[in-house]
Tab-separated table of C-alpha atoms and ligand atoms in Angstrom:
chain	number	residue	atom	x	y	z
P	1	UNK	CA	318.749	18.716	161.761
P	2	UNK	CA	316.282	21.317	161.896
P	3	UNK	CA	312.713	20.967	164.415
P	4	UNK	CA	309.327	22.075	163.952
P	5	UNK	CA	308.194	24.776	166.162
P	6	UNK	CA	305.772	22.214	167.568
P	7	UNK	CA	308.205	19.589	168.862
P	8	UNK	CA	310.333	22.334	170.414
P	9	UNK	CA	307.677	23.626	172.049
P	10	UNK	CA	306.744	20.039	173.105
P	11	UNK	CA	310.611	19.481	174.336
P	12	UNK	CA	309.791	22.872	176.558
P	13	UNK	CA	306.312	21.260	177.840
P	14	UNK	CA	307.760	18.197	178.648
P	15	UNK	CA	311.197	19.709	180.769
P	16	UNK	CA	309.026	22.165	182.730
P	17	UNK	CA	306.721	19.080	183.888
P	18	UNK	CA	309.828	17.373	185.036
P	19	UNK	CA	310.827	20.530	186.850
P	20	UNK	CA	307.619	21.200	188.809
P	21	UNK	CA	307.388	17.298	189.311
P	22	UNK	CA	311.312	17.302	190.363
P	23	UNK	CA	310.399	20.314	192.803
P	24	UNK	CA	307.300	18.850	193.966
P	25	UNK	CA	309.362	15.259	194.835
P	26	UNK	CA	311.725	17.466	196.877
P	27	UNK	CA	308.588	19.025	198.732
P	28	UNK	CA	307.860	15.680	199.915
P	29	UNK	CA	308.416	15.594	203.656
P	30	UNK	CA	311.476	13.141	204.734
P	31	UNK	CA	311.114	11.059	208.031
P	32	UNK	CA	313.757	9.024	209.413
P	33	UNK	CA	312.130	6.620	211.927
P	34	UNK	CA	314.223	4.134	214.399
P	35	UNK	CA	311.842	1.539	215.401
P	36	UNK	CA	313.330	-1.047	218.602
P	37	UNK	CA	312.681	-4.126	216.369
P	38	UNK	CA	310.110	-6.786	216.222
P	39	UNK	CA	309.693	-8.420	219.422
P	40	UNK	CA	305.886	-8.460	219.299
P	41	UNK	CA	302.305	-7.925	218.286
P	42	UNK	CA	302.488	-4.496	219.929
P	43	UNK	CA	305.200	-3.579	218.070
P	44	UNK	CA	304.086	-4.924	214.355
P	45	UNK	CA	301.208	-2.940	214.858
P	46	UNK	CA	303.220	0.350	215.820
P	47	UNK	CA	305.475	-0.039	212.753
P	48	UNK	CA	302.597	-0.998	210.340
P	49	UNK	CA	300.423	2.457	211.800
P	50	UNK	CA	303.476	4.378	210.907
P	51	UNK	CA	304.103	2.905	207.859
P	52	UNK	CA	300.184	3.090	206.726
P	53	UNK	CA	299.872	6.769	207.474
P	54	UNK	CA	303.098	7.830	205.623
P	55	UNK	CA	302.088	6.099	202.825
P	56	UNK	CA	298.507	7.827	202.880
P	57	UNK	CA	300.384	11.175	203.257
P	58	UNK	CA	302.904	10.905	200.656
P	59	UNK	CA	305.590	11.304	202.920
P	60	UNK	CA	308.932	9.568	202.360
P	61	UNK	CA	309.784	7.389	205.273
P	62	UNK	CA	313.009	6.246	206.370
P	63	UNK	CA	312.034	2.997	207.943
P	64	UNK	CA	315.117	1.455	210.502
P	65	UNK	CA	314.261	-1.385	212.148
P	66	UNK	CA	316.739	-1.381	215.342
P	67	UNK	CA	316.389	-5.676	215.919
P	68	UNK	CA	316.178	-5.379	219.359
P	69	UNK	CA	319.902	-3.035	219.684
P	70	UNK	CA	320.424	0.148	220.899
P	71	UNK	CA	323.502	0.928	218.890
P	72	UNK	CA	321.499	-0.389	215.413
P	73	UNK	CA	319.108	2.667	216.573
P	74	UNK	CA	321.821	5.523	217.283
P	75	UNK	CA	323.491	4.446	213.544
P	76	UNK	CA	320.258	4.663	212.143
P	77	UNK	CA	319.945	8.520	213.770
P	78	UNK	CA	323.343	9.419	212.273
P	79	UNK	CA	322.158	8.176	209.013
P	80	UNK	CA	319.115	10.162	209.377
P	81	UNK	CA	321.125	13.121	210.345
P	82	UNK	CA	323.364	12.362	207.008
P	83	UNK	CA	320.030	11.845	204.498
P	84	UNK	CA	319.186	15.752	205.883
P	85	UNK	CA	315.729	14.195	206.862
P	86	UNK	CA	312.864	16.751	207.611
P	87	UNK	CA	312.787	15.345	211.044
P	88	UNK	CA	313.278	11.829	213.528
P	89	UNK	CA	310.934	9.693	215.423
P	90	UNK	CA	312.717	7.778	217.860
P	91	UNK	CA	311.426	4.728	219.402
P	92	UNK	CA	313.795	4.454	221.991
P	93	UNK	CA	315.080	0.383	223.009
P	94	UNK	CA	315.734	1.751	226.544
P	95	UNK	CA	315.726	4.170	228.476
P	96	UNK	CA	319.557	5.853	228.660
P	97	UNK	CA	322.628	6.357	226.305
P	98	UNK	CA	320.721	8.752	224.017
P	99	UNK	CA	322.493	12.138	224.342
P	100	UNK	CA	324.913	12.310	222.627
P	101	UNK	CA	323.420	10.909	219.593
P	102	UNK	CA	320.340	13.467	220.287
P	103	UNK	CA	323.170	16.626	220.616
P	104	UNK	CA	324.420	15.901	216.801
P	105	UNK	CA	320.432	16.216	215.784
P	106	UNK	CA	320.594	19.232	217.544
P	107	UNK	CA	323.468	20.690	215.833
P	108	UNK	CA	322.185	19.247	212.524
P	109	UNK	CA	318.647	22.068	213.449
P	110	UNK	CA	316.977	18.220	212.839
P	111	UNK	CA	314.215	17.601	215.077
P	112	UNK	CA	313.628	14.861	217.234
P	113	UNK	CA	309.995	12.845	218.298
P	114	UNK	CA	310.351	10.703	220.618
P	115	UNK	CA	307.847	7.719	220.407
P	116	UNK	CA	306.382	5.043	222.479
P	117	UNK	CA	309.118	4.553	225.194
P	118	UNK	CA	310.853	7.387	227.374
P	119	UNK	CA	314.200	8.773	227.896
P	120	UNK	CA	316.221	9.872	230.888
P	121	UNK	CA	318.590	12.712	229.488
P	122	UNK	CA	320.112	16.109	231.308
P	123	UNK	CA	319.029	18.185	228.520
P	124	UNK	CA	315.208	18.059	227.752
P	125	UNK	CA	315.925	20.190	224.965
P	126	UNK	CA	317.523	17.254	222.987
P	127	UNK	CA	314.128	16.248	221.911
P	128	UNK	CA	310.843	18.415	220.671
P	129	UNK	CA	308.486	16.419	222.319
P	130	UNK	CA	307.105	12.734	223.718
P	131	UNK	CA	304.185	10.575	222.104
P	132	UNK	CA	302.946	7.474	223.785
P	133	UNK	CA	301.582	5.566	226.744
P	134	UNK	CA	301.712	6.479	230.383
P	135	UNK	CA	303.633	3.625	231.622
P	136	UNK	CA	302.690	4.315	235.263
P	137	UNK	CA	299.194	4.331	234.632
P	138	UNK	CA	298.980	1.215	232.995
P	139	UNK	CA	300.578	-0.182	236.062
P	140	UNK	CA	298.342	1.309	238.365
P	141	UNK	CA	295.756	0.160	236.719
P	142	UNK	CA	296.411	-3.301	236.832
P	143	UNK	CA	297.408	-3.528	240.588
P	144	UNK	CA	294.017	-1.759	241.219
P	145	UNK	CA	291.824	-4.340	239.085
P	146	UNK	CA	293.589	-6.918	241.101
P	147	UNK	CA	293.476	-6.021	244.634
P	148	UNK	CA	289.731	-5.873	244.089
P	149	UNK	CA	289.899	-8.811	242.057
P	150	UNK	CA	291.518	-10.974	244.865
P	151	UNK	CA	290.277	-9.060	247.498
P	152	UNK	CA	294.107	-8.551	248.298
P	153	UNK	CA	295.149	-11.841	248.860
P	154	UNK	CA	297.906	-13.867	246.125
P	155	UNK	CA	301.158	-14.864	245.356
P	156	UNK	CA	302.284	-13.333	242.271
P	157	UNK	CA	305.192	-14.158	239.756
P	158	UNK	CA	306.076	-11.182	237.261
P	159	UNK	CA	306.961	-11.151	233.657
P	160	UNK	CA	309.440	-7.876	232.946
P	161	UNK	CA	310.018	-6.592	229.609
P	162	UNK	CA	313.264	-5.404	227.639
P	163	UNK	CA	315.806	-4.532	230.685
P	164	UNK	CA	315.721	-1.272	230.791
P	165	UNK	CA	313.208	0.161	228.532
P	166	UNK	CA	310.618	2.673	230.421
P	167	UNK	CA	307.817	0.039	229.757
P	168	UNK	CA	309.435	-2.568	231.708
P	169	UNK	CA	310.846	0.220	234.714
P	170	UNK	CA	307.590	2.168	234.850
P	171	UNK	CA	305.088	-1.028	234.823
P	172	UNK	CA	307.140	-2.747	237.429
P	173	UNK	CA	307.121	0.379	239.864
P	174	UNK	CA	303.840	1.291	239.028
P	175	UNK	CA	302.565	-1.902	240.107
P	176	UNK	CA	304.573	-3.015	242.745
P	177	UNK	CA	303.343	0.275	244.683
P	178	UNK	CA	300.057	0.027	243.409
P	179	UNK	CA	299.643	-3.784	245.089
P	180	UNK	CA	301.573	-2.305	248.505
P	181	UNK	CA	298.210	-1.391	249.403
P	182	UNK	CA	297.203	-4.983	250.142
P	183	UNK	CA	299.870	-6.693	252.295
P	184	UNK	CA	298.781	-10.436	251.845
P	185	UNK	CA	299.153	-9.341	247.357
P	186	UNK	CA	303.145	-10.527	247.045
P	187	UNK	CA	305.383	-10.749	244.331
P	188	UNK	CA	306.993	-13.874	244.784
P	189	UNK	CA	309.769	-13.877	241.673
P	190	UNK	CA	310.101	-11.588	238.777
P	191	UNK	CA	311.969	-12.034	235.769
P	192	UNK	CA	312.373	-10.658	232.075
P	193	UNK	CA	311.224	-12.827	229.037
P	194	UNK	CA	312.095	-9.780	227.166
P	195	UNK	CA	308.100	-8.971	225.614
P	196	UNK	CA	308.773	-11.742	223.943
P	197	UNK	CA	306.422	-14.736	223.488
P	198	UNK	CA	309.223	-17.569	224.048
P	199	UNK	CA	310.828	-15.437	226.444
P	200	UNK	CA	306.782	-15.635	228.582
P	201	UNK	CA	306.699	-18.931	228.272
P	202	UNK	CA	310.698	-20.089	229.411
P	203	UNK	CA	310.253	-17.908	232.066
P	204	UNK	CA	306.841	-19.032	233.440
P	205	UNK	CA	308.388	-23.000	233.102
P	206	UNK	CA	310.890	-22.317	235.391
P	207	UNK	CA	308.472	-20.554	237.920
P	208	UNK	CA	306.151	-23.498	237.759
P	209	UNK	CA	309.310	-25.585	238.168
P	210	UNK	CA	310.771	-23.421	241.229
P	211	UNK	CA	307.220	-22.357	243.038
P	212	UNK	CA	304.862	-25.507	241.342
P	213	UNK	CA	301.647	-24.696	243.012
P	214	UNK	CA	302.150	-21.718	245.111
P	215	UNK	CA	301.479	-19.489	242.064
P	216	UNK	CA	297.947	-17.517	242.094
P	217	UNK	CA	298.593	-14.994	239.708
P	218	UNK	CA	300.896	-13.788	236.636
P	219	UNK	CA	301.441	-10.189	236.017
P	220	UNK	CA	302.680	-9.955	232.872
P	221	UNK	CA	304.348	-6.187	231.362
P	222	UNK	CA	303.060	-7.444	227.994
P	223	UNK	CA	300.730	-9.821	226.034
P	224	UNK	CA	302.970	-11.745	224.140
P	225	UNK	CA	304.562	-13.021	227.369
P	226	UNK	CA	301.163	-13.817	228.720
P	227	UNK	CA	300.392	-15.496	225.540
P	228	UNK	CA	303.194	-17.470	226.146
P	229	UNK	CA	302.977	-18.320	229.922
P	230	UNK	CA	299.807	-19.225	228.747
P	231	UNK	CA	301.518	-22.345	227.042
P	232	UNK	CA	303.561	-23.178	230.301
P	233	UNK	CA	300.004	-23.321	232.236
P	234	UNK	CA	298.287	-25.493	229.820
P	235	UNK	CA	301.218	-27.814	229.518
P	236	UNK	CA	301.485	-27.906	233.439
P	237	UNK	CA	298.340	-29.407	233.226
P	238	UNK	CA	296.748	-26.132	234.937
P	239	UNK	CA	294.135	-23.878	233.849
P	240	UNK	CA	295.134	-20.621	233.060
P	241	UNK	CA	292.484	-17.620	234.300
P	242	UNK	CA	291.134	-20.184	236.496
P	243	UNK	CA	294.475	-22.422	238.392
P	244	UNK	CA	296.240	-18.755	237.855
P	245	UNK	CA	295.097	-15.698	237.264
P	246	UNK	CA	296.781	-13.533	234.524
P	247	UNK	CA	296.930	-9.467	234.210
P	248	UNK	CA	298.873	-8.064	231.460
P	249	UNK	CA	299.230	-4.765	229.233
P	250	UNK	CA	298.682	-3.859	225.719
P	251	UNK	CA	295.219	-5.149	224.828
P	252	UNK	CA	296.185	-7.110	221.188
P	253	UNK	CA	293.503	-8.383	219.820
P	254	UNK	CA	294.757	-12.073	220.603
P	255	UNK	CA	294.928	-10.456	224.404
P	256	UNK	CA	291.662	-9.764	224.623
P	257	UNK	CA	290.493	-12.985	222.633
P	258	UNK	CA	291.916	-14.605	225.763
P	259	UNK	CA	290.450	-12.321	228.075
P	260	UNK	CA	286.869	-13.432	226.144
P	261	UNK	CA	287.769	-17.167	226.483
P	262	UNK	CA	288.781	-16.771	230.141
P	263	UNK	CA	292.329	-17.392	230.066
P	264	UNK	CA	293.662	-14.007	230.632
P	265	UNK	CA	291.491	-12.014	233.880
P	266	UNK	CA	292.584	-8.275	232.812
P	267	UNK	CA	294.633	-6.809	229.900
P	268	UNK	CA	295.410	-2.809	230.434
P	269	UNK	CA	295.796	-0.936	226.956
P	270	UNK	CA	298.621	0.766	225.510
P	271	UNK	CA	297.701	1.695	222.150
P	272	UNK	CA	300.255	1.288	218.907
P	273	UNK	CA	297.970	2.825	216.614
P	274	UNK	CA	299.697	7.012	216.847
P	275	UNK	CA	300.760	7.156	213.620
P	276	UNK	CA	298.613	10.099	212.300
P	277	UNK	CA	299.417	11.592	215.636
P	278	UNK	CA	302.824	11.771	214.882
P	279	UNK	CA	303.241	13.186	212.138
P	280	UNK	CA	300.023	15.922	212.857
P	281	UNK	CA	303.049	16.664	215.638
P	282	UNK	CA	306.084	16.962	212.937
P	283	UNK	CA	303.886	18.765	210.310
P	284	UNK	CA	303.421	21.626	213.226
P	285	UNK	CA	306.391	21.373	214.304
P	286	UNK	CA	308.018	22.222	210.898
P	287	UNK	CA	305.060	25.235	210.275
P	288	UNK	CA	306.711	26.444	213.877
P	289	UNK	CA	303.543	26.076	215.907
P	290	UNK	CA	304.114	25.275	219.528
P	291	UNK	CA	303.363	21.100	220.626
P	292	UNK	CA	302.752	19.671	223.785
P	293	UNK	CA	306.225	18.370	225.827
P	294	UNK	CA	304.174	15.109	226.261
P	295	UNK	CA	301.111	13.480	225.040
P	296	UNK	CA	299.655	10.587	226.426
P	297	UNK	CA	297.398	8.133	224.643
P	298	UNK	CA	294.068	7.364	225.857
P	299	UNK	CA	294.359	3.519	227.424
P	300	UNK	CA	291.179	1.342	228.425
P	301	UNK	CA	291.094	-2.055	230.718
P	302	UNK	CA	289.419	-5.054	229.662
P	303	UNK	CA	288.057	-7.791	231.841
P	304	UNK	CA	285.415	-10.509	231.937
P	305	UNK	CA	283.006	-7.555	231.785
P	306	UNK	CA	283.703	-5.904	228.424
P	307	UNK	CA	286.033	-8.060	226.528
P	308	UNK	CA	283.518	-10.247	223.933
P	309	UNK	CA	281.678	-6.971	223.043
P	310	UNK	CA	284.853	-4.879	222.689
P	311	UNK	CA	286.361	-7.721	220.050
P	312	UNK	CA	284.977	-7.188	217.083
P	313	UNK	CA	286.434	-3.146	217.363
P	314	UNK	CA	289.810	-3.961	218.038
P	315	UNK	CA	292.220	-2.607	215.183
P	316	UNK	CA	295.525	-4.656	216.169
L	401	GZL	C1	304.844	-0.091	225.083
L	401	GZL	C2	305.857	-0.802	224.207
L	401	GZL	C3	306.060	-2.203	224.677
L	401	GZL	C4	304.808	-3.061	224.570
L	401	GZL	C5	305.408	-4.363	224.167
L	401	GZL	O1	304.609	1.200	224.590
L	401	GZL	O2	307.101	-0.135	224.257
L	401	GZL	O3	307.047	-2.793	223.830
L	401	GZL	O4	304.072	-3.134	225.750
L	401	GZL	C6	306.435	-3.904	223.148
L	401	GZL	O5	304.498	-5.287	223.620
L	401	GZL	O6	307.325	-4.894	222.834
């Protein structure tokens, strides 16, 4: 069967399209990323501003979401390290148990981000660099709004987060020295609902059961479990913001709804939305420029002050 010079030279068109197209598919940069799970507003919103931004950069990512288990995160680094990704973004459950896992990154020349929560490790160089909130802040932040807020005085029951997990650590240490400042502030119980929003509420029942009216205040390490305690209060028959005051961190929108309405006092910041910031980090990374160790996020505090206006604004 003999072809006109045309539809060879057509054939040849067509296979060097595919070739450039092939070669401009393998360009494409490959992320792995091992999200904690989906335990909360916070957290949707993280995932979705990663996802979002890949999508707007063409960049293939490698989405693992780690339901809440530490060893569902290191398998989904291995497989990372497997798929020869570009590079990993780590968001790590807690705060230990990382090394080794980190070591065969290493060894693969892979590098690794480390996202929204911190590590303890021996070996710094395990990991390129840290994007996120300052933990410690946060919880300065709200012991300082509410020794003014109280002038000092209150008996306070705590909501933790994930056992563990910097968040929960930091916020807690943070704040308890931050309050030591006023001797008649006390934390009266403290328990973890997890950052979940069941978790707020269980946990705030069985204060109100255990302590009934010698509760002033809630400090809670996120807003889903202030969203949730918020539930226990009503149901107690007790005004929440009012009956007991409420302080919590992360600032989602349905935090600082409440914080409008008067239910919540004070919600610190800790912003989700460092997706482009990431991967600005891994693109100069791979070019072989120089990145900061850590890089905080900027974090605001809203009150009965600035709440309403600040509404309308807020992007999760
Ligand atoms: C903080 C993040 C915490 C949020 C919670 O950066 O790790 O985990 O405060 C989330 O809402 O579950």
């Amino acid at each position: 069967m003999k072809y006109s010079p045309v539809f060879k030279c057509f054939v040849a068109g067509v296979a060097i399209c595919a070739a450039v197209l092939s070669s401009a598919a393998d360009k494409k940069l490959k992320i792995g990323f091992a999200q904690t799970g989906a335990e909360s507003a916070w957290r949707t919103a993280n995932s979705d501003s990663m996802k979002a931004e890949a999508e707007k950069r063409g960049i293939d990512l490698k989405f693992s979401d780690g339901q809440g288990k530490q060893e569902n995160q290191i398998r989904a680094v291995r497989s990372f390290i497997t798929q020869r990704v570009d590079a990993i973004v780590l968001a790590p459950l807690v705060e230990t148990g990382w090394d080794n896992v980190l070591r065969e990154a290493k060894r693969a020349k892979i590098p690794v981000i480390i996202t929204d929560r911190t590590i303890q490790t021996t070996d710094e160089s395990l990991f390129v660099c840290f994007i996120g909130s300052d933990f410690f802040e946060e919880g300065r932040m709200a012991a300082d709004w509410l020794g003014k807020a109280t002038g000092g005085k209150g008996r306070i029951v705590e909501l933790q987060g994930t056992p563990g997990s910097a968040p929960a650590n930091d916020r807690r240490k943070a704040f308890a020295e931050g309050i030591a400042k006023f001797p008649e502030l006390k934390i009266i119980d403290s328990q973890s609902g997890d950052f979940r929003r069941a978790g707020g509420k269980e946990v705030m029942e069985a204060f109100l059961k255990k302590h009934g009216k010698n509760i002033d205040i809630v400090y809670a390490h996120n807003d889903d479990m202030a969203l949730g305690a918020i539930q226990a209060i009503e149901a107690a028959g007790l005004k929440p913001g009012t009956d007991i005051k409420i302080v919590s961190i992360d600032a989602i929108k349905e935090g600082v709804q409440a914080v409008a309405d008067g239910k919540i006092n004070c919600v610190v910041e800790c912003n989700p939305l460092f997706g482009p910031k990431v991967y600005d980090t891994i693109e100069a990374i791979l070019a072989g420029k120089e990145v900061p160790k850590k890089a905080f996020n900027k974090d605001e505090l809203f009150d009965k002050t600035n709440a309403a206006a600040a509404l309308p604004k807020r992007q999760y």
